[in-house]
Amino acid sequence: MATAAKAGQRRGQGARDRILAAADRLFARQGITATGMEQVAEEAPVSKRTLYAHFRTKSELVLAHLRALASSGNTLEGALTREDLPPRERILRLFDLPVTDAGAGAVRGCPFLDAAAEFPDPEDPIHVCAREQKLLMVRLVTALVTELGCAGPAALAEQLVTLADGAAGRAMVLNDPDYGRFARAAAEILLDRALAGNSTATGAKAG
């Protein structure tokens, strides 16, 4: 009996994973609002009964999708917590834009910005989730530029994430996976100036 229960749990978890993978492909390919729950069930593939057993509403599915993306490391913010990279390189990895497998090499851009645009009500749970991810992004960058010793870390972090989000949006529109190189060059200038500014300020205090 216990073995059968465990097998059922594994099958259930497999169905949930397939649903989330299918939603990810469809949302990336055609957007969230244009994707119906029946399409997700067919893409998974699972029965509609199974789909609704895991996600009672489309909103629940979208939220689970965004949270899975956030924890996957396959987003703009993913590199910011990579301990195998030095702080400066983590920041510059913001400009390496992910390519989705939903289309023929299509550039995805930022799914959190896309979700917020499709659900513009700032109180909508989906918009709130996207906003929280963008706020986390700036907190992570602020911590990294502080670690680097940059002058004005809070303002610098906002400038860097604005560059990253803007590059992601333009890369998606232009379908240019290498578009981030322009924003990366600007980010390097900002970092160098902030480091030079902090060195000047430190030298002045010492004098």
Tab-separated table of C-alpha atoms in Angstrom:
chain	number	residue	atom	x	y	z
A	1	MET	CA	0.000	0.000	0.000
A	2	ALA	CA	2.801	2.417	0.955
A	3	THR	CA	4.684	1.569	-2.257
A	4	ALA	CA	1.592	2.309	-4.348
A	5	ALA	CA	1.124	5.641	-2.580
A	6	LYS	CA	4.741	6.624	-3.275
A	7	ALA	CA	4.371	5.645	-6.918
A	8	GLY	CA	1.267	7.798	-7.149
A	9	GLN	CA	3.146	10.754	-5.657
A	10	ARG	CA	5.932	10.338	-8.222
A	11	ARG	CA	3.424	10.216	-11.084
A	12	GLY	CA	1.681	13.282	-9.665
A	13	GLN	CA	4.950	15.187	-9.383
A	14	GLY	CA	5.802	14.181	-12.942
A	15	ALA	CA	2.495	15.544	-14.171
A	16	ARG	CA	3.055	18.832	-12.347
A	17	ASP	CA	6.511	19.188	-13.865
A	18	ARG	CA	5.139	18.479	-17.343
A	19	ILE	CA	2.415	21.071	-16.853
A	20	LEU	CA	4.916	23.720	-15.803
A	21	ALA	CA	7.233	22.853	-18.700
A	22	ALA	CA	4.334	23.058	-21.145
A	23	ALA	CA	3.188	26.387	-19.688
A	24	ASP	CA	6.720	27.745	-19.967
A	25	ARG	CA	6.920	26.835	-23.667
A	26	LEU	CA	3.483	28.204	-24.496
A	27	PHE	CA	3.840	31.410	-22.474
A	28	ALA	CA	7.198	32.101	-24.115
A	29	ARG	CA	5.854	31.362	-27.591
A	30	GLN	CA	2.505	33.174	-27.521
A	31	GLY	CA	2.150	35.050	-24.233
A	32	ILE	CA	0.229	34.288	-21.063
A	33	THR	CA	-3.179	35.750	-21.847
A	34	ALA	CA	-3.250	34.127	-25.296
A	35	THR	CA	-2.644	30.685	-23.788
A	36	GLY	CA	-5.644	28.705	-22.615
A	37	MET	CA	-5.669	26.013	-19.961
A	38	GLU	CA	-6.822	23.443	-22.536
A	39	GLN	CA	-3.730	24.205	-24.610
A	40	VAL	CA	-1.531	23.639	-21.580
A	41	ALA	CA	-3.221	20.296	-20.886
A	42	GLU	CA	-2.713	19.184	-24.499
A	43	GLU	CA	0.910	20.331	-24.529
A	44	ALA	CA	1.774	18.596	-21.217
A	45	PRO	CA	0.061	16.162	-22.055
A	46	VAL	CA	-2.337	15.596	-19.167
A	47	SER	CA	-6.081	15.453	-18.747
A	48	LYS	CA	-7.891	18.647	-17.796
A	49	ARG	CA	-8.846	16.933	-14.550
A	50	THR	CA	-5.167	16.403	-13.727
A	51	LEU	CA	-4.320	19.977	-14.697
A	52	TYR	CA	-6.964	21.439	-12.410
A	53	ALA	CA	-6.007	19.052	-9.614
A	54	HIS	CA	-2.578	20.726	-9.565
A	55	PHE	CA	-3.639	24.284	-10.460
A	56	ARG	CA	-7.181	25.290	-9.644
A	57	THR	CA	-6.987	28.481	-11.705
A	58	LYS	CA	-4.857	29.898	-14.475
A	59	SER	CA	-3.572	32.520	-12.037
A	60	GLU	CA	-2.221	29.736	-9.802
A	61	LEU	CA	-0.486	28.202	-12.817
A	62	VAL	CA	1.072	31.512	-13.874
A	63	LEU	CA	2.338	32.199	-10.348
A	64	ALA	CA	3.847	28.721	-10.104
A	65	HIS	CA	5.425	29.251	-13.520
A	66	LEU	CA	7.029	32.543	-12.474
A	67	ARG	CA	8.278	31.114	-9.179
A	68	ALA	CA	9.763	28.112	-10.974
A	69	LEU	CA	11.517	30.459	-13.386
A	70	ALA	CA	12.867	32.545	-10.511
A	71	SER	CA	14.384	29.490	-8.822
A	72	SER	CA	15.696	27.927	-12.040
A	73	GLY	CA	18.651	30.277	-12.516
A	74	ASN	CA	17.716	30.616	-16.206
A	75	THR	CA	16.704	34.276	-16.011
A	76	LEU	CA	18.480	37.613	-16.159
A	77	GLU	CA	18.935	37.469	-12.398
A	78	GLY	CA	20.257	33.905	-12.351
A	79	ALA	CA	23.944	34.823	-12.528
A	80	LEU	CA	23.747	37.261	-9.610
A	81	THR	CA	23.895	34.488	-7.014
A	82	ARG	CA	26.563	32.363	-8.721
A	83	GLU	CA	29.336	31.931	-6.167
A	84	ASP	CA	31.696	30.565	-8.834
A	85	LEU	CA	31.873	34.023	-10.443
A	86	PRO	CA	33.440	37.216	-9.033
A	87	PRO	CA	31.009	40.086	-8.255
A	88	ARG	CA	31.784	42.170	-11.359
A	89	GLU	CA	31.309	39.203	-13.699
A	90	ARG	CA	28.002	38.315	-12.043
A	91	ILE	CA	26.745	41.819	-12.784
A	92	LEU	CA	27.950	41.724	-16.385
A	93	ARG	CA	26.231	38.375	-16.927
A	94	LEU	CA	22.952	40.297	-16.671
A	95	PHE	CA	23.564	41.187	-20.302
A	96	ASP	CA	23.839	37.594	-21.537
A	97	LEU	CA	20.278	37.151	-22.740
A	98	PRO	CA	18.553	33.751	-22.556
A	99	VAL	CA	17.258	32.159	-25.756
A	100	THR	CA	14.003	30.232	-25.478
A	101	ASP	CA	13.392	26.819	-27.044
A	102	ALA	CA	9.756	27.799	-27.608
A	103	GLY	CA	10.557	29.154	-31.057
A	104	ALA	CA	13.324	28.761	-33.583
A	105	GLY	CA	16.061	30.388	-31.498
A	106	ALA	CA	13.773	33.194	-30.384
A	107	VAL	CA	15.083	35.612	-27.761
A	108	ARG	CA	12.820	35.520	-24.737
A	109	GLY	CA	13.619	38.812	-23.059
A	110	CYS	CA	12.464	39.058	-19.443
A	111	PRO	CA	9.414	36.906	-18.578
A	112	PHE	CA	8.763	38.943	-15.418
A	113	LEU	CA	8.489	42.195	-17.363
A	114	ASP	CA	6.276	40.396	-19.882
A	115	ALA	CA	4.025	39.096	-17.110
A	116	ALA	CA	3.728	42.530	-15.500
A	117	ALA	CA	2.804	44.036	-18.881
A	118	GLU	CA	0.110	41.405	-19.455
A	119	PHE	CA	-1.294	41.937	-15.948
A	120	PRO	CA	-0.926	45.717	-15.494
A	121	ASP	CA	-2.985	46.037	-12.298
A	122	PRO	CA	-0.265	46.636	-9.648
A	123	GLU	CA	-2.369	44.741	-7.095
A	124	ASP	CA	-2.780	41.640	-9.261
A	125	PRO	CA	-0.871	38.738	-7.649
A	126	ILE	CA	0.942	38.065	-10.936
A	127	HIS	CA	2.064	41.686	-11.213
A	128	VAL	CA	3.093	41.620	-7.537
A	129	CYS	CA	5.174	38.478	-8.126
A	130	ALA	CA	6.928	40.091	-11.108
A	131	ARG	CA	7.594	43.266	-9.121
A	132	GLU	CA	9.068	41.280	-6.228
A	133	GLN	CA	11.485	39.585	-8.626
A	134	LYS	CA	12.568	42.936	-10.066
A	135	LEU	CA	13.076	44.329	-6.551
A	136	LEU	CA	15.121	41.255	-5.641
A	137	MET	CA	17.231	41.881	-8.740
A	138	VAL	CA	18.154	45.403	-7.632
A	139	ARG	CA	18.891	44.236	-4.074
A	140	LEU	CA	21.272	41.586	-5.385
A	141	VAL	CA	23.043	44.085	-7.640
A	142	THR	CA	23.252	46.617	-4.798
A	143	ALA	CA	24.966	44.011	-2.630
A	144	LEU	CA	27.440	43.177	-5.396
A	145	VAL	CA	28.418	46.764	-6.206
A	146	THR	CA	28.776	47.430	-2.479
A	147	GLU	CA	31.095	44.432	-2.258
A	148	LEU	CA	33.098	45.865	-5.160
A	149	GLY	CA	33.453	49.155	-3.298
A	150	CYS	CA	31.592	51.299	-5.836
A	151	ALA	CA	30.504	54.817	-4.977
A	152	GLY	CA	26.729	55.371	-4.706
A	153	PRO	CA	25.794	51.671	-4.765
A	154	ALA	CA	22.015	52.107	-4.582
A	155	ALA	CA	21.800	54.526	-7.512
A	156	LEU	CA	24.365	52.523	-9.486
A	157	ALA	CA	22.372	49.323	-8.991
A	158	GLU	CA	19.210	50.997	-10.322
A	159	GLN	CA	21.137	52.189	-13.382
A	160	LEU	CA	22.516	48.708	-14.046
A	161	VAL	CA	19.197	46.891	-13.722
A	162	THR	CA	17.523	49.514	-15.926
A	163	LEU	CA	20.162	48.807	-18.573
A	164	ALA	CA	19.624	45.057	-18.224
A	165	ASP	CA	15.836	45.232	-18.453
A	166	GLY	CA	15.992	47.648	-21.382
A	167	ALA	CA	18.450	45.434	-23.244
A	168	ALA	CA	16.263	42.382	-22.650
A	169	GLY	CA	13.228	44.172	-24.060
A	170	ARG	CA	15.018	45.401	-27.182
A	171	ALA	CA	16.714	42.047	-27.741
A	172	MET	CA	13.305	40.359	-27.718
A	173	VAL	CA	11.754	42.881	-30.114
A	174	LEU	CA	14.730	42.723	-32.492
A	175	ASN	CA	15.261	38.970	-31.917
A	176	ASP	CA	18.963	39.648	-31.440
A	177	PRO	CA	20.501	37.394	-28.749
A	178	ASP	CA	23.724	39.426	-28.833
A	179	TYR	CA	22.002	42.772	-28.278
A	180	GLY	CA	23.083	42.820	-24.632
A	181	ARG	CA	26.628	43.720	-25.722
A	182	PHE	CA	25.624	47.379	-26.035
A	183	ALA	CA	24.251	47.568	-22.504
A	184	ARG	CA	27.197	45.546	-21.200
A	185	ALA	CA	29.615	48.160	-22.595
A	186	ALA	CA	27.639	50.920	-20.866
A	187	ALA	CA	27.571	48.912	-17.625
A	188	GLU	CA	31.346	48.544	-17.668
A	189	ILE	CA	31.711	52.318	-17.998
A	190	LEU	CA	29.341	52.868	-15.072
A	191	LEU	CA	31.224	50.372	-12.910
A	192	ASP	CA	34.621	51.846	-13.773
A	193	ARG	CA	33.447	55.382	-12.998
A	194	ALA	CA	31.866	54.316	-9.718
A	195	LEU	CA	35.057	52.552	-8.681
A	196	ALA	CA	37.177	55.547	-9.697
A	197	GLY	CA	34.810	57.887	-7.846
A	198	ASN	CA	35.069	55.856	-4.687
A	199	SER	CA	38.885	55.773	-4.947
A	200	THR	CA	38.958	59.555	-5.363
A	201	ALA	CA	36.684	60.051	-2.364
A	202	THR	CA	38.794	57.690	-0.259
A	203	GLY	CA	41.972	59.480	-1.279
A	204	ALA	CA	40.479	62.886	-0.436
A	205	LYS	CA	39.462	61.690	3.032
A	206	ALA	CA	42.909	60.272	3.635
A	207	GLY	CA	44.482	63.581	2.579
